[in-house]
Amino acid sequence: MKKIKCECGHVNPEGTVLCEACGKPIEGNQHIDGNKKDSLLNMRYEGSARRSQTYNRSIVDKVWNFFSSVKVGVWLIIITLVASSLGTIFPQEMYIPPGANPVTFYEDQYGLAGKIYYQLGFHNLYSSLWFMMMIALIGVSLVICSIDRVVPLHRALKKQKPKRHHTFLKRQRIFGETKANVDMDAFKSNLHKNRYKVREQEGHILAEKGRFSRWGPYVNHIGLIIFLLGALLRFLPSMYIDDFVWIREGETEVVPSTGGKYYVKNEDFILENYDPQEDKRFQEALMNQNVPVASNYQTNAVIYERTNNDVVGAEPELKVLSREKIVVNEPAKFGGFALYQSSFQLDEFSSMSFTLHETGDESAVLGKFTVDLTAPKMEYKLDSGARVVIDEYFPEYYMDGNQPRSKSKFPKNPAFVFYVYPPDGGEPEVSFAGIGMNIDPTNENDYKLNLAGFDTRDVTGLAVKKDYTLPFMGVGGLIFMIGVIQGMYWNHRRIWLQPTEDGVWIAGHTNKNWYGLKRDIEKSIQDTGIEMPEDQQQLKG
C-alpha cells in the first residue's frame, strides 16, 4: 500500500485526508469527504484513511466497499421494513384457524390478493430463509461500516498532537487571532476548571473533553448487532419455539416441539364472564356488548415428564411434574418451556348416540350405540343382531357443491354415512345422519337411525413457547440505549492554542453543539487577554 509522508515527517496511509500528526491537508486527497481547497475542513473521521477508500482491487475489497457504504445499509433496512409491513397485511400462518390448509385458506378468505400473498411466501415471512438473510446482511453491513470507520478514527484521535499545522487551525469553523501578550497560565487554569484535559507541546496547547462521545454511534452498532443476532438465533429450534396445541377436557397430549419429553393433561377448562349487574365499573360498556365478555379463562392442567423417553416404541411412562392453573399472562413453566392460555372452544361434540328402529314405528327399537367422535369405531353390533357400519365420517360437515366434505378434523358439526345391516343379514341400507339431519337417500329404507343424544366438552388452546433469544435482545437493546445517551448528551470538544510571533491563534471544533463550545471558549479566555474567536461559517453565511 502506498504511504504518504507529510512535511512534519509523519507517514500516513494512502487515502488520508488530514495528516494524522499535524492535521495538514494532504495534496490530492482533499476531495474526499467533501473537503475542498480553501473551505472549512470537514472533520468527519478526522480525515483518516478508511479501507473502503484505499483498496479496490480484489473481490474481497469490492465486497468490503459495497457493505461499508451507508447507502447500502440504509437500503437494506428499508427493504426489510417494507417486507415486514407486507407481512402484516394478512395474518401469518401461525395465526390462521387451527386445521385450516394455508394453500387454500388465503385464497378463500382474501381472494386473488391472498393467493398472491401465499405464493410469494409472505404467509410465513418472519421465519423464512430470505427474511433471515436480509437481517444477516444488515448485520454484516453494520459490522463492516463500523470497522471501516472506528479503527482509523481511533488511530487518528490517539495520534493527534497539540502542535498543528497553521492551515489546519485557520480552516476550523471556530478561529481567531490575538496580537498581544496573553496569560497562558490563566488560560490553562480556566480550561481545567471547565473539565478539559490539557496537553502541551513546545508551547502549543490542545484542550479536549468528551472524546468518549465519539464512540456513541459504534456502541449503537454493537447493540444492534447483538439484537440482530438474537433475531437470527430464533431460526434455531434449540433457541426459539413458538407452537400450539389443542387439548380436550380429560385428554393428555404430548407438548409439541419437546421431542416427546413432556405431556400435558387438560383436567378442566373454566370460562367466567363479566356480569353487568354485579360489576358496576364496566356496567355501561358490558351492556353495549352483544356477546358475553370473558373475565377469566383458565386451564387446570397437569404437566408430566416422560421417564422412558430413550426407549423407542415403548408406551410413555409419565411422572407428574406439577399441577398448574394456566390463565392469561400466567403461564405454566417447565424445562425451559412455557404454556400460555391462548384460545378455547366451548361445547365441542365428544360423542353421539343413535337408536335403530323400523321406519314408521319408533317404538320398535332394535338397539342403541354411541360413537366416540374423536376415535370412532367402524362397526357397531346391536342386541337385535343388526349391524351399523360407518362408511364415511365428516367431523365438520359442509356441502361443497353436491359433495359432502369436512372443513377440519375437529367434531364441530359431525355427520355420517351409515350402512345398516338388518337382523336377518339382508342387503344393507344407506342412511345419512348428523345434527338436525336424518336422510334416507332412496326413500325405501325399512330401518331408520335417530339421534338419541350427544355429549360435549370444552377444548383449550395452549401456546407453547421457548425463547432463549430474549437475553440477547435485552442486552442489545440496553447497549443501543447506552450508545444513544452517550452520543446525544455528550459531545467531543477541542480547543487549540498556537503561539505566534506577535500573539496567539485559537481554534475550536466539536462534533455538535457549537453554542456549547463557544461558551466554553468564552469562559476559558476570561482574564487572559485572548480575544474571542469568530464562527467562520456564520461570517460566510
Coordinates of C-alpha atoms in Angstrom, one line a residue:
M1 CA 0.0 0.0 0.0
K2 CA 1.3 3.5 -0.9
K3 CA 2.4 5.6 2.0
I4 CA 2.2 9.4 2.1
K5 CA 4.9 11.4 4.0
C6 CA 3.8 14.8 5.4
E7 CA 6.2 17.7 5.7
C8 CA 6.1 17.2 9.5
G9 CA 7.8 13.8 8.9
H10 CA 4.7 11.6 9.8
V11 CA 4.0 8.8 7.3
N12 CA 0.3 8.5 6.6
P13 CA -1.6 5.6 4.9
E14 CA -2.9 6.0 1.4
G15 CA -6.3 7.8 1.4
T16 CA -5.5 10.1 4.4
V17 CA -7.1 13.5 4.0
L18 CA -5.6 15.2 7.0
C19 CA -2.2 14.3 8.4
E20 CA -2.6 12.2 11.5
A21 CA 0.1 14.1 13.3
C22 CA -0.2 17.8 12.3
G23 CA -3.5 18.0 10.5
K24 CA -2.2 19.5 7.3
P25 CA -4.5 18.6 4.3
I26 CA -2.9 16.0 2.0
E27 CA -2.5 17.2 -1.5
G28 CA -4.7 15.4 -4.0
N29 CA -7.0 13.9 -1.3
Q30 CA -8.8 17.0 -0.2
H31 CA -11.9 16.0 -2.3
I32 CA -12.5 13.0 -0.1
D33 CA -15.4 13.5 2.4
G34 CA -16.3 16.8 0.7
N35 CA -13.1 18.7 1.7
K36 CA -12.5 21.4 -0.9
K37 CA -9.4 23.7 -1.1
D38 CA -9.7 26.9 1.0
S39 CA -13.0 25.8 2.5
L40 CA -13.7 24.9 6.1
L41 CA -12.4 21.4 6.9
N42 CA -14.8 18.5 7.1
M43 CA -13.5 16.8 10.2
R44 CA -15.6 13.6 9.8
Y45 CA -13.5 10.6 10.9
E46 CA -10.6 13.2 11.4
G47 CA -9.7 12.9 7.8
S48 CA -8.2 9.4 8.4
A49 CA -7.8 6.8 5.7
R50 CA -10.6 4.2 5.5
R51 CA -10.1 0.9 3.9
S52 CA -13.1 1.4 1.6
Q53 CA -11.3 4.4 0.1
T54 CA -8.0 2.7 -0.3
Y55 CA -8.4 -0.8 -1.6
N56 CA -10.4 -1.6 -4.7
R57 CA -8.7 -4.5 -6.4
S58 CA -9.7 -7.9 -5.2
I59 CA -13.2 -9.4 -4.8
V60 CA -12.8 -9.1 -1.0
D61 CA -12.1 -5.3 -1.5
K62 CA -15.2 -4.9 -3.6
V63 CA -17.4 -6.8 -1.2
W64 CA -16.0 -4.7 1.7
N65 CA -16.5 -1.5 -0.2
F66 CA -20.1 -2.4 -1.0
F67 CA -21.1 -3.2 2.6
S68 CA -19.2 -0.3 4.0
S69 CA -21.5 2.1 2.2
V70 CA -24.0 3.8 4.4
K71 CA -26.4 4.0 1.5
V72 CA -26.3 0.2 1.1
G73 CA -27.1 -0.2 4.8
V74 CA -30.0 2.2 4.6
W75 CA -31.5 0.4 1.6
L76 CA -31.2 -3.0 3.3
I77 CA -33.1 -1.6 6.3
I78 CA -35.7 0.0 4.0
I79 CA -36.2 -3.3 2.1
T80 CA -36.5 -5.2 5.3
L81 CA -39.0 -2.7 6.8
V82 CA -41.1 -2.8 3.6
A83 CA -41.1 -6.6 3.7
S84 CA -42.1 -6.6 7.4
S85 CA -45.0 -4.3 6.7
L86 CA -46.2 -6.5 3.8
G87 CA -46.2 -9.4 6.3
T88 CA -48.8 -7.7 8.4
I89 CA -51.4 -7.3 5.6
F90 CA -52.9 -10.7 6.2
P91 CA -52.4 -13.0 9.2
Q92 CA -49.3 -15.1 9.3
E93 CA -49.8 -18.9 9.0
M94 CA -49.4 -19.5 12.8
Y95 CA -52.5 -17.3 13.4
I96 CA -54.9 -18.8 10.9
P97 CA -57.6 -21.1 12.3
P98 CA -56.3 -24.5 13.6
G99 CA -56.6 -27.2 11.0
A100 CA -57.0 -24.8 8.1
N101 CA -54.9 -25.5 5.0
P102 CA -52.9 -22.4 4.1
V103 CA -52.8 -23.5 0.5
T104 CA -56.5 -22.7 0.2
F105 CA -57.2 -20.6 3.2
Y106 CA -55.6 -17.3 1.9
E107 CA -57.4 -17.6 -1.5
D108 CA -60.7 -18.5 0.1
Q109 CA -60.5 -15.6 2.6
Y110 CA -58.8 -12.8 0.7
G111 CA -59.3 -13.8 -3.0
L112 CA -56.6 -13.1 -5.6
A113 CA -54.6 -10.9 -3.2
G114 CA -54.5 -13.7 -0.6
K115 CA -53.4 -16.2 -3.3
I116 CA -50.5 -14.0 -4.4
Y117 CA -49.6 -13.3 -0.7
Y118 CA -49.3 -17.1 -0.2
Q119 CA -47.4 -17.8 -3.4
L120 CA -44.9 -15.1 -2.6
G121 CA -44.2 -16.6 0.8
F122 CA -45.4 -13.7 2.9
H123 CA -47.7 -16.1 4.9
N124 CA -44.6 -17.3 6.8
L125 CA -42.4 -14.3 6.4
Y126 CA -40.6 -13.8 9.7
S127 CA -39.2 -17.3 9.9
S128 CA -38.4 -17.6 6.2
L129 CA -34.8 -18.1 5.0
W130 CA -34.7 -15.0 2.8
F131 CA -36.0 -12.7 5.6
M132 CA -33.3 -14.1 7.9
M133 CA -30.8 -13.4 5.1
M134 CA -31.9 -9.8 5.0
I135 CA -31.4 -9.5 8.7
A136 CA -28.0 -11.1 8.4
L137 CA -27.0 -8.7 5.6
I138 CA -27.9 -5.8 7.8
G139 CA -25.7 -7.2 10.5
V140 CA -22.8 -7.6 8.0
S141 CA -23.3 -4.0 6.8
L142 CA -23.2 -2.8 10.4
V143 CA -20.1 -4.7 11.3
I144 CA -18.2 -3.6 8.1
C145 CA -19.4 0.0 8.4
S146 CA -18.2 0.1 12.0
I147 CA -14.8 -1.4 11.4
D148 CA -14.2 0.7 8.3
R149 CA -14.7 3.9 10.4
V150 CA -13.9 3.2 14.0
V151 CA -10.4 1.8 13.6
P152 CA -9.0 4.8 11.6
L153 CA -10.9 7.2 13.8
H154 CA -9.4 5.7 16.9
R155 CA -5.9 5.8 15.4
A156 CA -6.3 9.4 14.3
L157 CA -7.6 10.6 17.7
K158 CA -4.8 8.7 19.5
K159 CA -2.1 10.2 17.4
Q160 CA -3.3 13.8 17.4
K161 CA -0.7 16.3 18.8
P162 CA -1.1 19.7 20.3
K163 CA 1.1 21.2 17.7
R164 CA -1.0 21.5 14.5
H165 CA -0.3 22.9 11.0
H166 CA -1.4 26.5 10.6
T167 CA -3.7 25.5 7.7
F168 CA -5.5 23.1 10.0
L169 CA -6.2 25.8 12.5
K170 CA -7.2 28.5 10.0
R171 CA -9.7 26.2 8.3
Q172 CA -11.5 25.3 11.5
R173 CA -15.0 26.7 11.9
I174 CA -14.0 28.5 15.2
F175 CA -10.9 30.5 14.6
G176 CA -9.4 33.8 16.0
E177 CA -6.2 35.7 16.2
T178 CA -4.9 37.8 19.1
K179 CA -2.0 40.2 18.5
A180 CA -0.9 40.8 22.1
N181 CA 0.7 39.2 25.0
V182 CA -1.6 36.7 26.7
D183 CA -1.7 34.9 30.1
M184 CA -1.1 31.3 29.2
D185 CA -1.3 30.0 32.8
A186 CA -4.7 31.6 33.4
F187 CA -5.9 30.1 30.1
K188 CA -4.8 26.6 31.2
S189 CA -6.3 27.1 34.6
N190 CA -9.6 28.1 33.1
L191 CA -9.6 25.0 30.9
H192 CA -9.0 22.8 33.9
K193 CA -11.9 24.4 35.7
N194 CA -14.1 23.6 32.7
R195 CA -13.0 19.9 33.0
Y196 CA -10.8 19.9 29.9
K197 CA -7.8 17.6 29.6
V198 CA -4.9 19.8 28.6
R199 CA -1.7 18.7 26.8
E200 CA 1.2 20.9 25.7
Q201 CA 3.9 20.6 23.0
E202 CA 6.5 23.3 22.6
G203 CA 4.1 26.0 23.8
H204 CA 1.2 24.7 21.7
I205 CA -1.9 23.7 23.7
L206 CA -4.6 21.1 23.0
A207 CA -7.6 21.0 25.4
E208 CA -10.0 18.2 24.9
K209 CA -13.1 16.7 26.7
G210 CA -15.9 14.3 25.8
R211 CA -13.9 12.2 23.4
F212 CA -15.9 9.1 24.6
S213 CA -19.0 10.5 22.9
R214 CA -17.4 9.9 19.5
W215 CA -17.9 6.1 20.1
G216 CA -21.7 6.5 20.7
P217 CA -22.7 5.5 17.1
Y218 CA -20.5 2.5 17.2
V219 CA -21.8 1.4 20.6
N220 CA -25.2 1.7 18.9
H221 CA -24.0 -0.6 16.2
I222 CA -22.8 -3.1 18.7
G223 CA -26.2 -3.1 20.4
L224 CA -28.0 -3.5 17.0
I225 CA -25.6 -6.4 16.0
I226 CA -26.4 -8.2 19.3
F227 CA -30.1 -7.6 18.8
L228 CA -30.0 -8.9 15.2
L229 CA -28.0 -11.9 16.4
G230 CA -30.9 -12.6 18.8
A231 CA -33.3 -12.4 15.9
L232 CA -31.2 -14.8 13.8
L233 CA -31.0 -17.3 16.7
R234 CA -34.8 -17.6 16.5
F235 CA -34.2 -19.6 13.4
L236 CA -32.7 -22.4 15.6
P237 CA -35.3 -24.7 17.2
S238 CA -33.0 -25.1 20.2
M239 CA -33.2 -21.4 20.9
Y240 CA -36.7 -20.5 20.0
I241 CA -40.0 -22.4 19.7
D242 CA -43.5 -21.0 19.1
D243 CA -46.0 -23.8 18.7
F244 CA -49.6 -24.6 19.6
V245 CA -51.7 -27.5 21.0
W246 CA -55.4 -28.1 21.3
I247 CA -56.4 -30.3 24.3
R248 CA -59.8 -31.6 25.1
E249 CA -61.0 -32.0 28.7
G250 CA -59.9 -35.2 30.1
E251 CA -57.3 -35.8 27.4
T252 CA -53.5 -35.9 27.7
E253 CA -51.4 -34.7 24.8
V254 CA -47.7 -34.5 24.1
V255 CA -46.4 -31.0 24.3
P256 CA -45.2 -30.1 20.7
S257 CA -41.6 -29.4 19.9
T258 CA -40.4 -31.1 23.1
G259 CA -39.3 -34.3 21.4
G260 CA -42.0 -36.3 23.3
K261 CA -40.4 -35.5 26.7
Y262 CA -43.3 -33.5 28.2
Y263 CA -47.0 -34.1 28.3
V264 CA -50.0 -32.0 29.5
K265 CA -53.4 -33.1 30.6
N266 CA -56.5 -30.9 30.5
E267 CA -58.3 -31.7 33.7
D268 CA -60.8 -28.9 33.4
F269 CA -61.4 -25.7 31.4
I270 CA -63.1 -22.8 33.1
L271 CA -64.7 -19.8 31.5
E272 CA -66.0 -16.9 33.6
N273 CA -67.8 -13.9 32.1
Y274 CA -68.4 -10.4 33.5
D275 CA -71.8 -9.9 35.0
P276 CA -73.1 -6.4 34.1
Q277 CA -75.3 -6.4 37.2
E278 CA -72.5 -7.3 39.6
D279 CA -69.6 -5.3 38.1
K280 CA -70.7 -1.7 38.3
R281 CA -67.4 -0.3 37.0
F282 CA -67.9 -1.7 33.5
Q283 CA -71.7 -2.0 33.5
E284 CA -72.3 0.5 30.7
A285 CA -69.6 -1.0 28.4
L286 CA -70.8 -4.5 29.1
M287 CA -74.4 -3.6 28.4
N288 CA -73.3 -2.3 25.0
Q289 CA -71.8 -5.6 24.0
N290 CA -73.9 -8.1 22.1
V291 CA -71.9 -11.1 23.4
P292 CA -70.6 -12.1 26.9
V293 CA -67.2 -10.7 27.8
A294 CA -64.8 -13.2 29.3
S295 CA -63.3 -12.1 32.7
N296 CA -61.2 -15.2 33.0
Y297 CA -60.5 -18.4 31.1
Q298 CA -58.1 -20.9 32.5
T299 CA -57.0 -24.5 32.2
N300 CA -56.4 -26.7 35.2
A301 CA -53.6 -28.8 33.9
V302 CA -51.2 -31.5 34.9
I303 CA -47.6 -31.4 33.5
Y304 CA -45.9 -34.7 33.0
E305 CA -42.4 -35.7 32.1
R306 CA -41.8 -39.0 30.3
T307 CA -39.3 -41.1 32.2
N308 CA -38.7 -43.7 29.4
N309 CA -38.1 -41.3 26.5
D310 CA -35.0 -43.2 25.5
V311 CA -36.9 -46.5 24.9
V312 CA -38.1 -46.4 21.2
G313 CA -41.6 -47.6 20.6
A314 CA -42.5 -48.1 24.3
E315 CA -45.6 -46.8 25.9
P316 CA -44.8 -43.5 27.6
E317 CA -44.3 -43.7 31.4
L318 CA -45.2 -40.3 32.8
K319 CA -44.2 -38.7 36.0
V320 CA -46.1 -35.7 37.4
L321 CA -44.0 -32.6 37.4
S322 CA -46.6 -30.1 38.6
R323 CA -50.3 -29.2 38.7
E324 CA -50.9 -25.7 37.2
K325 CA -53.7 -23.2 36.8
I326 CA -52.9 -21.7 33.4
V327 CA -54.5 -18.3 32.9
V328 CA -53.9 -15.5 30.5
N329 CA -50.4 -13.9 31.2
E330 CA -49.7 -16.6 33.9
P331 CA -48.1 -19.5 32.0
A332 CA -47.0 -22.9 33.3
K333 CA -43.2 -23.1 33.1
F334 CA -41.1 -26.3 33.0
G335 CA -37.8 -27.3 31.4
G336 CA -37.3 -24.1 29.6
F337 CA -40.8 -24.2 28.1
A338 CA -43.9 -22.2 28.9
L339 CA -47.6 -23.0 28.2
Y340 CA -49.7 -19.9 27.7
Q341 CA -53.5 -19.8 27.7
S342 CA -54.2 -18.7 24.2
S343 CA -57.6 -19.8 23.0
F344 CA -60.6 -22.1 23.7
Q345 CA -63.6 -23.8 22.1
L346 CA -66.7 -24.4 24.1
D347 CA -69.1 -27.4 23.7
E348 CA -67.3 -29.4 21.1
F349 CA -69.1 -32.7 20.4
S350 CA -67.4 -35.6 22.1
S351 CA -69.9 -38.4 21.4
M352 CA -73.2 -39.0 19.7
S353 CA -75.8 -41.8 20.5
F354 CA -78.1 -43.3 17.9
T355 CA -81.1 -45.7 18.1
L356 CA -82.2 -48.0 15.3
H357 CA -85.9 -48.7 14.7
E358 CA -88.2 -49.7 12.0
T359 CA -89.3 -47.0 9.7
G360 CA -92.7 -45.7 10.8
D361 CA -92.6 -47.4 14.2
E362 CA -90.2 -45.6 16.6
S363 CA -91.3 -47.8 19.5
A364 CA -89.7 -50.9 17.9
V365 CA -86.2 -50.1 18.9
L366 CA -83.7 -52.6 17.6
G367 CA -80.7 -51.3 19.5
K368 CA -78.6 -48.3 20.6
F369 CA -75.0 -47.4 20.1
T370 CA -72.6 -44.5 20.9
V371 CA -70.0 -43.1 18.6
D372 CA -66.8 -41.7 20.1
L373 CA -66.3 -38.7 17.7
T374 CA -62.5 -38.5 18.4
A375 CA -61.8 -42.1 17.6
P376 CA -65.0 -43.7 16.1
K377 CA -65.2 -47.5 15.7
M378 CA -66.2 -48.5 12.1
E379 CA -68.8 -51.2 13.1
Y380 CA -71.4 -51.5 15.9
K381 CA -73.3 -54.7 16.6
L382 CA -76.7 -54.3 18.2
D383 CA -78.6 -56.7 20.6
S384 CA -81.2 -57.4 17.9
G385 CA -78.5 -58.8 15.6
A386 CA -78.5 -55.7 13.4
R387 CA -75.1 -54.1 12.5
V388 CA -74.3 -50.5 11.7
V389 CA -71.1 -49.7 9.8
I390 CA -69.7 -46.2 9.3
D391 CA -68.9 -45.7 5.7
E392 CA -67.9 -42.0 5.8
Y393 CA -67.3 -39.6 8.7
F394 CA -67.3 -35.8 8.3
P395 CA -66.2 -34.1 11.6
E396 CA -67.1 -30.6 10.4
Y397 CA -69.6 -31.2 7.7
Y398 CA -70.4 -28.9 4.9
M399 CA -71.6 -29.2 1.3
D400 CA -69.1 -28.5 -1.5
G401 CA -71.5 -28.3 -4.4
N402 CA -73.1 -31.7 -4.4
Q403 CA -70.3 -33.4 -2.4
P404 CA -70.3 -33.6 1.4
R405 CA -66.9 -32.6 2.9
S406 CA -65.3 -31.7 6.2
K407 CA -63.7 -28.4 6.9
S408 CA -61.4 -29.8 9.6
K409 CA -60.7 -32.9 11.6
F410 CA -62.4 -31.4 14.7
P411 CA -66.0 -32.6 15.5
K412 CA -67.8 -29.3 15.3
N413 CA -70.7 -30.4 13.0
P414 CA -70.4 -34.2 12.8
A415 CA -72.2 -36.2 10.1
F416 CA -72.1 -39.8 9.0
V417 CA -72.9 -42.1 6.1
F418 CA -74.1 -45.3 7.7
Y419 CA -74.6 -48.8 6.2
V420 CA -77.4 -50.5 8.2
Y421 CA -77.4 -54.3 8.0
P422 CA -80.8 -55.8 9.0
P423 CA -81.0 -58.5 11.8
D424 CA -81.8 -61.2 9.2
G425 CA -78.5 -60.4 7.4
G426 CA -80.1 -59.0 4.2
E427 CA -78.7 -56.3 2.0
P428 CA -77.5 -53.1 3.7
E429 CA -79.4 -49.8 3.6
V430 CA -77.7 -46.4 3.4
S431 CA -78.5 -43.6 5.8
F432 CA -77.1 -40.1 6.2
A433 CA -77.3 -38.8 9.8
G434 CA -76.0 -35.8 11.7
I435 CA -77.0 -32.9 13.9
G436 CA -80.6 -32.0 12.7
M437 CA -80.2 -34.4 9.7
N438 CA -81.7 -37.8 9.1
I439 CA -81.8 -38.5 5.3
D440 CA -83.0 -41.6 3.5
P441 CA -81.4 -41.2 0.1
T442 CA -83.6 -43.9 -1.5
N443 CA -86.8 -43.2 0.4
E444 CA -87.2 -47.0 0.6
N445 CA -85.3 -47.8 3.8
D446 CA -87.0 -50.3 6.2
Y447 CA -84.9 -49.1 9.1
K448 CA -84.2 -45.6 10.4
L449 CA -81.5 -44.1 12.7
N450 CA -82.5 -41.5 15.2
L451 CA -80.2 -39.2 17.2
A452 CA -80.7 -40.2 20.8
G453 CA -78.4 -37.7 22.4
F454 CA -74.9 -36.3 22.4
D455 CA -72.2 -35.2 24.9
T456 CA -69.9 -32.1 24.6
R457 CA -66.7 -31.0 26.2
D458 CA -64.6 -27.9 26.2
V459 CA -61.3 -27.6 24.3
T460 CA -58.4 -25.4 25.5
G461 CA -55.8 -23.9 23.2
L462 CA -52.3 -23.6 24.7
A463 CA -49.4 -21.7 23.1
V464 CA -46.0 -23.5 23.5
K465 CA -43.2 -21.1 23.9
K466 CA -39.4 -21.4 24.5
D467 CA -37.3 -18.3 24.0
Y468 CA -33.6 -18.2 24.8
T469 CA -33.1 -15.2 22.5
L470 CA -34.6 -12.6 24.8
P471 CA -31.4 -12.1 26.8
F472 CA -29.6 -11.3 23.5
M473 CA -32.3 -8.8 22.6
G474 CA -32.4 -7.3 26.0
V475 CA -28.6 -6.8 26.2
G476 CA -28.6 -5.5 22.6
G477 CA -31.3 -3.0 23.4
L478 CA -29.6 -1.9 26.6
I479 CA -26.2 -1.4 24.8
F480 CA -28.1 0.5 22.0
M481 CA -29.6 2.9 24.5
I482 CA -26.3 3.4 26.2
G483 CA -24.9 4.4 22.8
V484 CA -27.8 6.8 22.2
I485 CA -27.3 8.5 25.5
Q486 CA -23.5 8.6 25.0
G487 CA -23.8 10.3 21.6
M488 CA -26.8 12.5 22.4
Y489 CA -25.9 14.1 25.8
W490 CA -22.2 14.5 25.4
N491 CA -20.0 15.9 22.6
H492 CA -16.4 15.9 21.7
R493 CA -14.9 19.4 22.1
R494 CA -11.4 20.5 21.3
I495 CA -9.6 23.9 21.7
W496 CA -6.2 24.6 20.2
L497 CA -3.9 27.5 21.1
Q498 CA -0.9 28.2 19.0
P499 CA 1.7 30.9 19.8
T500 CA 2.8 33.2 17.0
E501 CA 5.4 35.9 16.7
D502 CA 3.1 38.7 17.9
G503 CA 0.4 36.8 19.8
V504 CA -1.6 33.6 19.6
W505 CA -4.1 31.7 17.3
I506 CA -7.0 30.0 18.9
A507 CA -9.3 27.4 17.2
G508 CA -12.0 25.1 18.2
H509 CA -14.0 22.1 16.9
T510 CA -16.9 20.0 18.2
N511 CA -18.9 17.2 16.6
K512 CA -22.1 19.0 17.6
N513 CA -23.4 21.8 19.9
W514 CA -21.3 24.7 18.6
Y515 CA -23.0 27.0 21.1
G516 CA -21.7 25.0 24.0
L517 CA -18.1 25.1 22.5
K518 CA -18.3 28.9 22.1
R519 CA -19.5 29.2 25.7
D520 CA -16.5 27.0 26.9
I521 CA -14.1 29.1 24.9
E522 CA -15.6 32.3 26.3
K523 CA -15.1 31.0 29.9
S524 CA -11.6 29.8 29.2
I525 CA -10.3 33.2 27.8
Q526 CA -11.6 35.3 30.7
D527 CA -8.8 37.5 32.2
T528 CA -6.2 36.0 29.7
G529 CA -6.1 38.8 27.1
I530 CA -7.2 36.4 24.4
E531 CA -9.8 37.7 22.0
M532 CA -13.0 35.7 21.4
P533 CA -12.6 33.8 18.1
E534 CA -15.2 34.0 15.3
D535 CA -17.5 31.5 13.8
Q536 CA -16.3 31.5 10.2
Q537 CA -19.3 29.6 8.9
Q538 CA -21.6 32.4 10.2
L539 CA -19.4 35.0 8.7
K540 CA -19.6 33.3 5.3
G541 CA -23.4 33.0 5.7

